[in-house]
Structure formats: C-alpha cells, structure tokens
Amino acid sequence: MIEYGTMKVNGKGHLEIGGVDTVDLAARFGTPLYVYDIALIRQRARAFKETFQTLGVTAQVAYASKAFSSIAMLQIANEEGLSLDVVSGGELYTALAAEFPVEKIHFHGNNKSREELEMALDANIGCIVVDNFYELDMLERLCRSRKCKVPVLLRVTPGIEAHTHDYILTGQEDSKFGFGLQNGQAEAALKQALQSNSFELLGMHCHIGSQIFETTGFVLAVQKIMAKLVEWNHKYHYFPEVLNLGGGFGIRYTNEDHPLPPGYYVEEIVKEVKKQARDNGLKVPEIWIEPGRSLVGEAGTTLYSVGSSKEVPNVRKYLAVDGGMSDNIRPALYDAKYEAVFANRPLEKCEETVSIAGKCCESGDMLIWDLPVPKPESDDLLAVFCTGAYGYSMANNYNRIPRPPVVFVESGRAELVVKRETYADLIRNDIRLRVSLT
Ligand code: LLP
C-alpha cells in the first residue's frame, strides 16, 4: 500500500488518517467523502518555508488556492504563514471570507473582469499579477480614476516546455497566459508599467507547468528571465524586487511517480537566482513560489462505498462506487492515474483485478483501471489516495450529483469543513417557469 503523511493501518486493520479510523469517518459523514490529513499539509508548507529560511532568502510561499479552496483550508494556509494565490473573484471572495491577510493575496488570471479588478482594488490586496495588455490598460484606467497605485507583477511566458501532460502546460510561448518574453511583449509591458503612475512594479512572474519532476525547467526559466532582467536593467535602470517562479512541483499519485522533496526544488531555484544575480552584479530579488498540488494533493483521500459490479467475461470486472467524475474529473480529463485500497481491510491479500467505475452516465467515467483488490464484498469502502488537489475544486454536479463534504483530520480529531450538498442545493438557482413560453 502506498502511504502518505500520517496514514497507517490501525489495530482493527482499518486505514487510519490523522489518528482517525476511515471506516468511522464514512459511517459518521457518509460517502463519498474527501478527507484531508492536515498534519501533512502543515509539513509540506513548513518544508518550503524552512528551505528558504535556511538559504537566507526573503521569500513568499503562496498557496495556489485553485488546488483546493475552502474557508478552513485558507485558515490553515494562514496559520502556516503562507501567502495566497487566487485566480477569480470567487477565490478572492473565499479568501476574504476566511479573513486571509489581504496584503498576502496575489491575484492571477488571464481574463480578469473589471468587477474582479475592482474587487481586488477595494480589498487592497498584496498584488495583481497582470497577464496581458488588455488588463494592463484596464487596471491603469481604474487606478487613475480611483487615484491609487497598485502593486503588480507581470506574468511572462519564458518559452519553456515543462515535462508534463500537454493539457496542463502553461509556460510555452504559445500559451493563453502572460507576456511573451522572447517576442518583445514582456518588454513592452514593462515599459508601459514603468511609465505609468498607477503601478508599483514589484517584479516578474512565470509558471512553467504542473506536476514537474525535475528542476531543469525552473533553472532554465530563471536563466531566461534573468538574462532579460539584466538587459532591461541596463536599458531602463529597473531591477525587480520580486521574482515569482509559480508552482508545479510534482507529487506521487502512483508508485510510477518519483517527485523530489519540496525543499529540493527551492534549493535549485535559489541557487540559480543567486548565481545569476552574482554574475551580473545585481541584488538577489525576493523569490516567491506558488505551490498548489504539492501542498494539498497527497494530503487528500476520497472514501467511496463500493456498489454494483459487472463482469465482462474474459475481459474485465467493473466495480462501481458512489461517486466518480463528479468528484474527481482528473482521470477523465487528463488520463490521471490513482492508487486505491479497501479502507476496511487495506492489508488483505489482493486476489483479483477490478476497474473502478463512477456512477455518472458516461462511459468515460472511470476512476481507476486494473486495480488489484481482495475479493470485493458489499460493505467495502474504497479509499482513493492523493485526491487533495484539483479534486474538490474541479467537482461538478453532472447528473445532478451533490458534491461530497470535506473533513479535516488531525491528532485524532475529525472536523467537517465543507457540508455535503443537498438535493435542495442543486435546485437553489432554478427558477420555475411562471408563464408558458409557447
Ligand atoms: N501558479 C499558477 C500561475 C498556476 O497556473 C498554477 C496552476 C499554480 C501556481 C499551481 O500549480 P501546482 O503547484 O498545483 O501544479 N487542473 C489541473 C492543474 C491545473 C494547474 C493550473 N495552474 C490538474 O488537475 O492537474
């Protein structure tokens, strides 16, 4: 069994997380259920932060809340001294509701609306990561009319292909995100930002991709950006205070994945930034990073009740659970792979191979292909590991399936932090026709 964080098998032979028996959790909160191991989140946050401290670099570790945003999660992020990356009015609203310190909120997005920018200006957040000229112009107009100055980073695309799944690449030049570094757009944006009275240009941002297992991409990104910064320093006498290298640090979904320890990515990034700064006689900027998946991914486990099964003779056996692509769309969307065990008997010998199907009305709703399991029984509880990032946050109501609740476990205690949606929630925004349209 693949093990994460505080996971262990207890005296009853059940899977335990955060000192809490998962069979009890399922009985108490129902299934499907997202369970988060808070100690593991804290450990990851500290590993990132402590590495920066050890290396003596001023830094911000901003939690990319798109991975999993809820008020309680943002409270934990704040407790751990993290900053916060939000990408929409909704994520910002959640951060404000969680009373997250506004000066540590960074606002991303390639198409922020005027309302969203106004919301960010009203809240006086730490910085806006400007993605394109449309936004730069709109933000400048807003600041001028409000007679305010806003701290900004410019998001640049350094033209690096990170080693990952194509769908989640965001760092190539041919990307919807950011100002091209090589094609002159980044320099034009820099000039515009420097000439305007509306911006306090803190620095540059880039994000080269997701689920990255080596440091080469980050080192290359630093080299490319620093080369431009040196050039711009000569031309415009500007050198940024902040260099933000985004997120994307890989995690272990299955035994095929071999991620580096969080601190290792940080060490390599810092080493390269220091080297480039030293070689060019420049000061070392603050280094910011934005981990999402690597903070919460491995901390999340989804519990499902096992239901129907179907044998296709000489082909395979399907075993269906009470959730699926509505609570985890990643297998269907990215062909993502997961490991799982029966939480009520994780150590029992595997005797057959089954494929785990969801309950949605779609053939593509498969969670795991070819999973070895003990002979399935009617009260089995399936624990799918590593669902903490982009699981709940990408959950949906396909087939009008209510989204599952979220429970935090730590030191033997379980706390419900997101309620299960009800059928009434599902029709909350529906409006009954009062007049026939025909
Ligand atoms: N910063 C920026 C600007 C980003 O665009 C992202 C992710 C992150 C930070 C956090 O990346 P992480 O450390 O979580 O890899 N839904 C996809 C992932 C999309 C990631 C988008 N941006 C998935 O389920 O794999």
Short mmCIF file of C-alpha atoms and ligand atoms in Angstrom, two decimals:
data_model
loop_
_atom_site.label_atom_id
_atom_site.label_comp_id
_atom_site.label_asym_id
_atom_site.label_seq_id
_atom_site.Cartn_x
_atom_site.Cartn_y
_atom_site.Cartn_z
CA MET A 1 0.00 0.00 0.00
CA ILE A 2 1.23 3.48 -0.89
CA GLU A 3 1.29 5.57 2.30
CA TYR A 4 1.09 9.28 2.79
CA GLY A 5 1.59 11.53 5.80
CA THR A 6 0.01 10.21 8.98
CA MET A 7 -1.66 7.24 7.27
CA LYS A 8 -1.43 3.88 8.96
CA VAL A 9 -3.34 0.67 9.47
CA ASN A 10 -4.83 0.56 12.98
CA GLY A 11 -5.49 -2.30 15.39
CA LYS A 12 -8.80 -3.09 13.70
CA GLY A 13 -6.97 -3.50 10.40
CA HIS A 14 -8.61 -0.33 9.06
CA LEU A 15 -6.96 2.58 7.27
CA GLU A 16 -6.42 5.43 9.67
CA ILE A 17 -5.62 9.03 8.72
CA GLY A 18 -4.70 11.75 11.21
CA GLY A 19 -5.37 9.27 14.02
CA VAL A 20 -8.95 8.74 12.84
CA ASP A 21 -10.38 5.46 11.55
CA THR A 22 -11.63 5.95 7.99
CA VAL A 23 -14.40 3.38 8.49
CA ASP A 24 -15.72 5.54 11.33
CA LEU A 25 -15.41 8.63 9.16
CA ALA A 26 -17.51 7.02 6.43
CA ALA A 27 -20.13 5.96 8.99
CA ARG A 28 -20.25 9.43 10.51
CA PHE A 29 -20.14 11.64 7.41
CA GLY A 30 -21.31 9.29 4.65
CA THR A 31 -19.63 8.66 1.31
CA PRO A 32 -18.24 9.88 -0.98
CA LEU A 33 -16.11 11.88 1.40
CA TYR A 34 -12.97 13.95 0.94
CA VAL A 35 -10.61 13.52 3.90
CA TYR A 36 -7.62 15.83 4.42
CA ASP A 37 -4.58 15.00 6.53
CA ILE A 38 -3.84 18.44 7.95
CA ALA A 39 -0.52 17.46 9.52
CA LEU A 40 0.77 16.59 6.06
CA ILE A 41 -0.30 19.96 4.66
CA ARG A 42 1.48 21.70 7.53
CA GLN A 43 4.58 19.59 6.99
CA ARG A 44 4.71 20.50 3.29
CA ALA A 45 4.17 24.19 3.97
CA ARG A 46 6.96 24.18 6.55
CA ALA A 47 9.35 22.31 4.24
CA PHE A 48 9.00 25.02 1.58
CA LYS A 49 9.28 27.87 4.05
CA GLU A 50 12.16 26.43 6.08
CA THR A 51 14.26 25.81 2.97
CA PHE A 52 14.02 29.48 2.04
CA GLN A 53 14.88 30.45 5.62
CA THR A 54 17.89 28.13 5.69
CA LEU A 55 19.12 29.61 2.43
CA GLY A 56 18.69 33.11 3.82
CA VAL A 57 16.45 34.35 1.04
CA THR A 58 13.46 36.62 1.51
CA ALA A 59 10.55 34.67 0.14
CA GLN A 60 6.82 34.20 -0.05
CA VAL A 61 5.29 30.77 -0.39
CA ALA A 62 1.84 31.42 -1.81
CA TYR A 63 -0.66 28.60 -1.72
CA ALA A 64 -2.27 28.28 -5.16
CA SER A 65 -5.80 28.04 -3.85
CA LYS A 66 -7.19 26.74 -7.16
CA ALA A 67 -5.92 23.33 -5.98
CA PHE A 68 -8.43 23.35 -3.13
CA SER A 69 -10.16 26.45 -1.87
CA SER A 70 -12.38 26.49 1.18
CA ILE A 71 -12.52 28.79 4.18
CA ALA A 72 -10.99 26.20 6.51
CA MET A 73 -8.19 25.40 4.07
CA LEU A 74 -7.30 29.07 3.80
CA GLN A 75 -7.32 29.31 7.60
CA ILE A 76 -4.72 26.52 7.68
CA ALA A 77 -2.69 28.25 4.96
CA ASN A 78 -2.74 31.41 7.06
CA GLU A 79 -1.81 29.55 10.23
CA GLU A 80 1.23 28.23 8.39
CA GLY A 81 2.26 31.71 7.32
CA LEU A 82 1.62 31.13 3.64
CA SER A 83 0.59 33.79 1.15
CA LEU A 84 -2.25 33.11 -1.24
CA ASP A 85 -2.73 32.94 -4.99
CA VAL A 86 -6.30 33.47 -6.20
CA VAL A 87 -7.46 33.43 -9.81
CA SER A 88 -11.02 34.62 -9.71
CA GLY A 89 -13.48 36.77 -7.85
CA GLY A 90 -14.80 33.58 -6.25
CA GLU A 91 -11.41 32.53 -4.92
CA LEU A 92 -10.80 36.07 -3.72
CA TYR A 93 -14.21 36.13 -2.04
CA THR A 94 -13.36 32.89 -0.23
CA ALA A 95 -10.04 34.37 0.91
CA LEU A 96 -11.78 37.47 2.25
CA ALA A 97 -14.40 35.33 3.98
CA ALA A 98 -11.56 33.35 5.58
CA GLU A 99 -10.10 36.69 6.76
CA PHE A 100 -6.89 35.90 4.98
CA PRO A 101 -4.43 38.81 5.40
CA VAL A 102 -5.13 40.89 2.30
CA GLU A 103 -1.55 42.06 1.86
CA LYS A 104 -0.53 38.45 1.22
CA ILE A 105 -3.10 37.79 -1.52
CA HIS A 106 -1.92 37.71 -5.14
CA PHE A 107 -4.50 37.86 -7.92
CA HIS A 108 -3.91 35.85 -11.11
CA GLY A 109 -5.91 35.18 -14.24
CA ASN A 110 -5.78 35.72 -17.98
CA ASN A 111 -9.16 37.43 -18.22
CA LYS A 112 -9.92 39.23 -15.01
CA SER A 113 -13.09 41.21 -15.36
CA ARG A 114 -13.39 44.85 -14.45
CA GLU A 115 -15.54 43.80 -11.48
CA GLU A 116 -12.87 41.38 -10.31
CA LEU A 117 -10.15 44.02 -10.58
CA GLU A 118 -12.33 46.48 -8.68
CA MET A 119 -12.93 43.86 -6.01
CA ALA A 120 -9.17 43.38 -5.69
CA LEU A 121 -8.56 47.15 -5.51
CA ASP A 122 -11.36 47.58 -2.95
CA ALA A 123 -9.84 44.86 -0.81
CA ASN A 124 -6.36 46.38 -1.16
CA ILE A 125 -4.73 43.03 -1.84
CA GLY A 126 -0.97 42.44 -1.97
CA CYS A 127 -0.55 42.43 -5.73
CA ILE A 128 -2.18 41.80 -9.05
CA VAL A 129 -0.35 39.55 -11.46
CA VAL A 130 -1.04 41.28 -14.76
CA ASP A 131 -1.40 38.84 -17.60
CA ASN A 132 -1.92 40.90 -20.78
CA PHE A 133 -2.19 44.39 -22.31
CA TYR A 134 -5.97 44.45 -22.06
CA GLU A 135 -5.69 44.01 -18.31
CA LEU A 136 -2.78 46.44 -18.00
CA ASP A 137 -4.85 49.15 -19.74
CA MET A 138 -8.00 48.43 -17.77
CA LEU A 139 -6.15 48.38 -14.47
CA GLU A 140 -4.40 51.64 -15.31
CA ARG A 141 -7.73 53.30 -16.08
CA LEU A 142 -9.25 52.01 -12.85
CA CYS A 143 -6.30 53.20 -10.78
CA ARG A 144 -6.33 56.61 -12.45
CA SER A 145 -10.00 57.12 -11.69
CA ARG A 146 -9.50 55.94 -8.11
CA LYS A 147 -6.26 57.92 -7.77
CA CYS A 148 -4.50 54.86 -6.43
CA LYS A 149 -1.35 52.95 -7.17
CA VAL A 150 -1.42 49.17 -7.28
CA PRO A 151 1.44 46.72 -6.71
CA VAL A 152 1.78 44.45 -9.75
CA LEU A 153 3.81 41.59 -11.10
CA LEU A 154 3.96 40.99 -14.85
CA ARG A 155 3.36 37.40 -15.86
CA VAL A 156 5.80 36.39 -18.57
CA THR A 157 5.97 33.23 -20.67
CA PRO A 158 9.60 32.25 -20.90
CA GLY A 159 9.02 29.67 -23.64
CA ILE A 160 9.89 26.60 -21.68
CA GLU A 161 8.16 23.29 -22.07
CA ALA A 162 7.91 21.70 -18.68
CA HIS A 163 7.93 17.93 -18.62
CA THR A 164 4.30 17.13 -18.02
CA HIS A 165 0.90 16.44 -19.56
CA ASP A 166 0.10 18.73 -22.51
CA TYR A 167 -3.25 19.91 -21.19
CA ILE A 168 -1.68 21.50 -18.18
CA LEU A 169 1.23 23.24 -19.80
CA THR A 170 1.10 26.98 -19.21
CA GLY A 171 4.66 28.10 -19.78
CA GLN A 172 5.13 27.82 -23.56
CA GLU A 173 5.22 30.97 -25.68
CA ASP A 174 2.15 29.64 -27.48
CA SER A 175 0.05 29.92 -24.37
CA LYS A 176 -3.01 31.91 -23.44
CA PHE A 177 -1.12 33.14 -20.38
CA GLY A 178 1.28 36.00 -19.96
CA PHE A 179 3.51 38.35 -21.98
CA GLY A 180 5.93 36.58 -24.33
CA LEU A 181 9.45 37.02 -23.06
CA GLN A 182 11.17 36.45 -26.40
CA ASN A 183 8.74 38.24 -28.73
CA GLY A 184 9.04 41.69 -27.15
CA GLN A 185 5.67 41.71 -25.37
CA ALA A 186 7.16 41.44 -21.90
CA GLU A 187 9.49 44.37 -22.57
CA ALA A 188 6.63 46.49 -23.95
CA ALA A 189 4.56 45.70 -20.84
CA LEU A 190 7.49 46.58 -18.62
CA LYS A 191 7.89 49.97 -20.36
CA GLN A 192 4.18 50.68 -20.03
CA ALA A 193 4.17 49.74 -16.36
CA LEU A 194 7.26 51.84 -15.63
CA GLN A 195 5.91 54.89 -17.45
CA SER A 196 2.61 54.82 -15.61
CA ASN A 197 1.96 56.40 -12.23
CA SER A 198 -0.63 53.74 -11.48
CA PHE A 199 1.68 50.82 -10.91
CA GLU A 200 4.22 49.83 -8.33
CA LEU A 201 6.04 47.26 -10.43
CA LEU A 202 7.18 44.64 -7.93
CA GLY A 203 8.58 42.27 -10.50
CA MET A 204 8.03 39.32 -12.79
CA HIS A 205 6.10 36.10 -12.57
CA CYS A 206 6.21 32.89 -14.55
CA HIS A 207 4.64 29.45 -14.18
CA ILE A 208 6.12 26.77 -16.40
CA GLY A 209 3.68 23.92 -15.88
CA SER A 210 2.36 21.36 -13.45
CA GLN A 211 3.34 18.01 -11.96
CA ILE A 212 7.02 18.64 -12.77
CA PHE A 213 9.53 16.08 -11.53
CA GLU A 214 12.84 17.75 -12.25
CA THR A 215 14.40 21.12 -11.65
CA THR A 216 15.80 21.79 -15.13
CA GLY A 217 12.68 23.65 -16.28
CA PHE A 218 12.80 26.00 -13.29
CA VAL A 219 16.53 26.62 -13.70
CA LEU A 220 16.04 27.39 -17.40
CA ALA A 221 13.19 29.74 -16.59
CA VAL A 222 15.38 31.60 -14.10
CA GLN A 223 18.17 31.86 -16.68
CA LYS A 224 15.88 33.18 -19.41
CA ILE A 225 14.16 35.71 -17.20
CA MET A 226 17.36 36.86 -15.51
CA ALA A 227 19.00 37.37 -18.93
CA LYS A 228 16.18 39.76 -19.87
CA LEU A 229 16.26 41.45 -16.49
CA VAL A 230 19.97 42.16 -16.92
CA GLU A 231 19.26 43.65 -20.36
CA TRP A 232 16.37 45.73 -19.02
CA ASN A 233 18.42 46.86 -16.06
CA HIS A 234 20.90 48.44 -18.48
CA LYS A 235 18.19 49.93 -20.69
CA TYR A 236 15.67 51.14 -18.11
CA HIS A 237 17.61 51.09 -14.82
CA TYR A 238 14.96 48.81 -13.42
CA PHE A 239 15.55 45.62 -11.50
CA PRO A 240 12.67 43.85 -9.79
CA GLU A 241 12.25 43.34 -6.10
CA VAL A 242 10.39 40.08 -6.72
CA LEU A 243 10.82 37.07 -8.93
CA ASN A 244 7.88 34.68 -8.74
CA LEU A 245 8.50 31.23 -10.23
CA GLY A 246 5.00 29.84 -9.87
CA GLY A 247 4.11 26.32 -8.80
CA GLY A 248 4.08 22.96 -10.49
CA PHE A 249 6.11 20.79 -8.11
CA GLY A 250 5.24 17.15 -8.73
CA ILE A 251 3.65 14.66 -6.33
CA ARG A 252 3.32 10.89 -6.12
CA TYR A 253 -0.06 9.75 -7.42
CA THR A 254 1.22 6.22 -8.01
CA ASN A 255 4.44 4.32 -7.50
CA GLU A 256 5.46 5.32 -11.02
CA ASP A 257 5.84 8.93 -9.86
CA HIS A 258 9.13 9.97 -8.29
CA PRO A 259 8.83 13.54 -7.05
CA LEU A 260 11.69 15.44 -5.48
CA PRO A 261 11.37 16.63 -1.89
CA PRO A 262 9.76 20.13 -1.84
CA GLY A 263 12.90 21.77 -0.48
CA TYR A 264 14.98 20.46 -3.36
CA TYR A 265 13.08 22.48 -5.96
CA VAL A 266 13.52 25.55 -3.79
CA GLU A 267 17.26 24.93 -3.34
CA GLU A 268 17.86 24.66 -7.08
CA ILE A 269 15.79 27.72 -7.87
CA VAL A 270 17.51 29.81 -5.20
CA LYS A 271 20.95 28.59 -6.26
CA GLU A 272 20.36 29.68 -9.85
CA VAL A 273 18.85 33.06 -8.94
CA LYS A 274 21.80 33.78 -6.63
CA LYS A 275 24.30 32.71 -9.29
CA GLN A 276 22.70 34.88 -11.98
CA ALA A 277 22.48 37.87 -9.64
CA ARG A 278 26.09 37.47 -8.52
CA ASP A 279 27.42 37.01 -12.06
CA ASN A 280 25.72 40.22 -13.12
CA GLY A 281 26.40 42.31 -10.05
CA LEU A 282 22.74 42.55 -9.10
CA LYS A 283 20.98 42.09 -5.80
CA VAL A 284 19.13 38.83 -5.15
CA PRO A 285 15.42 39.55 -5.54
CA GLU A 286 12.78 38.16 -3.21
CA ILE A 287 11.78 34.75 -4.50
CA TRP A 288 8.13 33.79 -4.47
CA ILE A 289 6.66 30.42 -5.34
CA GLU A 290 3.06 29.20 -5.70
CA PRO A 291 2.68 25.52 -4.87
CA GLY A 292 -0.83 24.12 -5.07
CA ARG A 293 -0.77 20.38 -5.73
CA SER A 294 2.38 19.77 -3.68
CA LEU A 295 0.80 21.30 -0.57
CA VAL A 296 -2.55 19.54 -0.62
CA GLY A 297 -2.54 16.76 -3.22
CA GLU A 298 -1.12 13.89 -1.21
CA ALA A 299 -2.99 15.05 1.90
CA GLY A 300 -6.37 14.26 0.32
CA THR A 301 -8.05 10.84 0.23
CA THR A 302 -11.52 10.17 -1.13
CA LEU A 303 -13.65 7.49 0.52
CA TYR A 304 -16.32 5.76 -1.56
CA SER A 305 -18.76 2.97 -0.85
CA VAL A 306 -18.49 0.09 -3.23
CA GLY A 307 -21.75 -0.74 -5.03
CA SER A 308 -22.62 -2.71 -8.14
CA SER A 309 -20.22 -4.80 -10.15
CA LYS A 310 -20.28 -6.13 -13.66
CA GLU A 311 -18.21 -8.89 -15.15
CA VAL A 312 -17.48 -8.82 -18.86
CA PRO A 313 -16.43 -12.44 -19.38
CA ASN A 314 -12.78 -12.82 -20.34
CA VAL A 315 -12.37 -9.05 -20.45
CA ARG A 316 -12.68 -7.32 -17.08
CA LYS A 317 -14.69 -6.75 -13.95
CA TYR A 318 -16.14 -3.33 -13.29
CA LEU A 319 -16.69 -2.31 -9.70
CA ALA A 320 -18.77 0.83 -9.27
CA VAL A 321 -18.53 3.38 -6.46
CA ASP A 322 -20.96 6.05 -5.29
CA GLY A 323 -19.03 8.95 -6.86
CA GLY A 324 -16.86 9.36 -9.92
CA MET A 325 -16.14 12.11 -12.44
CA SER A 326 -18.41 14.44 -10.49
CA ASP A 327 -15.98 14.47 -7.54
CA ASN A 328 -12.79 13.63 -9.47
CA ILE A 329 -12.73 14.60 -13.12
CA ARG A 330 -8.97 14.18 -13.47
CA PRO A 331 -8.94 10.60 -14.82
CA ALA A 332 -11.49 11.53 -17.49
CA LEU A 333 -9.88 14.87 -18.30
CA TYR A 334 -6.16 14.12 -18.08
CA ASP A 335 -5.99 10.36 -18.02
CA ALA A 336 -4.74 10.77 -14.46
CA LYS A 337 -3.77 7.64 -12.54
CA TYR A 338 -4.58 6.86 -8.90
CA GLU A 339 -3.94 4.15 -6.35
CA ALA A 340 -6.61 2.83 -4.00
CA VAL A 341 -7.27 0.21 -1.32
CA PHE A 342 -10.26 -1.09 0.58
CA ALA A 343 -10.02 1.11 3.66
CA ASN A 344 -11.76 -1.52 5.80
CA ARG A 345 -9.02 -4.09 5.01
CA PRO A 346 -6.07 -2.40 3.30
CA LEU A 347 -3.57 -5.15 4.09
CA GLU A 348 -5.64 -8.07 2.90
CA LYS A 349 -4.14 -10.05 0.06
CA CYS A 350 -5.26 -8.93 -3.41
CA GLU A 351 -6.96 -11.73 -5.29
CA GLU A 352 -8.47 -10.08 -8.30
CA THR A 353 -8.19 -7.15 -10.59
CA VAL A 354 -11.11 -4.76 -10.99
CA SER A 355 -11.66 -1.47 -12.77
CA ILE A 356 -13.26 1.22 -10.65
CA ALA A 357 -16.20 2.88 -12.36
CA GLY A 358 -18.01 6.00 -11.28
CA LYS A 359 -21.79 6.30 -11.19
CA CYS A 360 -22.14 9.02 -13.82
CA CYS A 361 -23.94 8.42 -17.07
CA GLU A 362 -20.83 8.44 -19.22
CA SER A 363 -18.60 5.55 -20.32
CA GLY A 364 -15.54 7.69 -19.68
CA ASP A 365 -16.42 7.91 -16.01
CA MET A 366 -13.72 5.50 -14.85
CA LEU A 367 -11.60 6.31 -11.80
CA ILE A 368 -9.00 3.53 -11.94
CA TRP A 369 -8.28 0.81 -14.49
CA ASP A 370 -6.99 -2.58 -13.37
CA LEU A 371 -6.71 -2.20 -9.64
CA PRO A 372 -5.67 -5.28 -7.64
CA VAL A 373 -8.06 -5.81 -4.70
CA PRO A 374 -9.16 -8.55 -2.30
CA LYS A 375 -12.42 -10.26 -3.31
CA PRO A 376 -14.94 -7.37 -3.14
CA GLU A 377 -17.72 -7.52 -0.53
CA SER A 378 -20.82 -5.45 -0.12
CA ASP A 379 -19.60 -3.23 2.74
CA ASP A 380 -16.23 -2.39 1.23
CA LEU A 381 -15.03 1.16 1.47
CA LEU A 382 -12.68 2.30 -1.27
CA ALA A 383 -10.00 4.85 -0.35
CA VAL A 384 -8.56 6.60 -3.40
CA PHE A 385 -5.31 8.32 -2.49
CA CYS A 386 -3.85 11.62 -3.46
CA THR A 387 -7.09 13.36 -4.42
CA GLY A 388 -6.43 16.55 -2.44
CA ALA A 389 -5.52 18.78 -5.37
CA TYR A 390 -7.99 19.65 -8.11
CA GLY A 391 -10.49 17.09 -6.83
CA TYR A 392 -12.98 19.07 -4.80
CA SER A 393 -12.01 22.25 -6.68
CA MET A 394 -12.99 20.71 -10.03
CA ALA A 395 -16.00 18.83 -8.67
CA ASN A 396 -19.22 19.38 -10.53
CA ASN A 397 -22.88 18.47 -10.44
CA TYR A 398 -23.03 16.31 -13.56
CA ASN A 399 -26.14 14.12 -13.35
CA ARG A 400 -27.20 16.40 -10.51
CA ILE A 401 -25.00 14.54 -8.09
CA PRO A 402 -24.45 16.60 -4.93
CA ARG A 403 -20.81 17.42 -4.21
CA PRO A 404 -19.33 15.46 -1.28
CA PRO A 405 -18.37 17.02 2.03
CA VAL A 406 -14.83 17.70 3.19
CA VAL A 407 -13.47 16.58 6.54
CA PHE A 408 -10.18 17.64 8.09
CA VAL A 409 -8.46 15.12 10.36
CA GLU A 410 -5.61 15.90 12.71
CA SER A 411 -4.35 14.46 16.02
CA GLY A 412 -7.25 12.03 16.35
CA ARG A 413 -9.95 14.63 15.64
CA ALA A 414 -12.21 14.96 12.63
CA GLU A 415 -13.88 18.21 11.70
CA LEU A 416 -16.41 18.80 8.95
CA VAL A 417 -15.28 21.87 6.97
CA VAL A 418 -17.49 21.67 3.88
CA LYS A 419 -21.02 20.28 4.12
CA ARG A 420 -22.40 17.74 1.69
CA GLU A 421 -24.55 19.42 -0.93
CA THR A 422 -28.23 18.56 -0.67
CA TYR A 423 -30.75 17.99 -3.41
CA ALA A 424 -32.25 21.33 -2.38
CA ASP A 425 -28.84 22.97 -3.02
CA LEU A 426 -28.93 21.55 -6.52
CA ILE A 427 -32.11 23.39 -7.48
CA ARG A 428 -31.33 26.51 -5.45
CA ASN A 429 -30.77 28.64 -8.53
CA ASP A 430 -33.51 27.11 -10.66
CA ILE A 431 -36.49 29.30 -11.42
CA ARG A 432 -39.83 27.71 -12.16
CA LEU A 433 -41.45 28.96 -15.38
CA ARG A 434 -44.35 31.17 -14.46
CA VAL A 435 -45.70 31.70 -17.93
CA SER A 436 -45.61 29.12 -20.66
CA LEU A 437 -43.22 30.22 -23.41
CA THR A 438 -45.26 28.75 -26.22
N1 LLP B 1 0.62 29.26 -10.20
C1 LLP B 1 0.00 29.41 -11.36
C2 LLP B 1 0.10 30.68 -12.07
C3 LLP B 1 -0.72 28.34 -11.92
O1 LLP B 1 -1.31 28.50 -13.09
C4 LLP B 1 -0.83 27.14 -11.19
C5 LLP B 1 -1.60 26.02 -11.73
C6 LLP B 1 -0.17 27.03 -9.96
C7 LLP B 1 0.54 28.12 -9.48
C8 LLP B 1 -0.22 25.79 -9.12
O2 LLP B 1 0.31 24.69 -9.76
P1 LLP B 1 0.51 23.31 -8.95
O3 LLP B 1 1.59 23.54 -7.94
O4 LLP B 1 -0.77 22.99 -8.31
O5 LLP B 1 0.88 22.35 -10.01
N2 LLP B 1 -6.36 21.11 -13.06
C9 LLP B 1 -5.04 20.60 -13.35
C10 LLP B 1 -3.96 21.55 -12.89
C11 LLP B 1 -4.05 22.92 -13.49
C12 LLP B 1 -2.99 23.79 -12.94
C13 LLP B 1 -3.17 25.19 -13.37
N3 LLP B 1 -2.29 26.10 -12.79
C14 LLP B 1 -4.88 19.24 -12.72
O6 LLP B 1 -5.83 18.74 -12.13
O7 LLP B 1 -3.84 18.62 -12.83
#
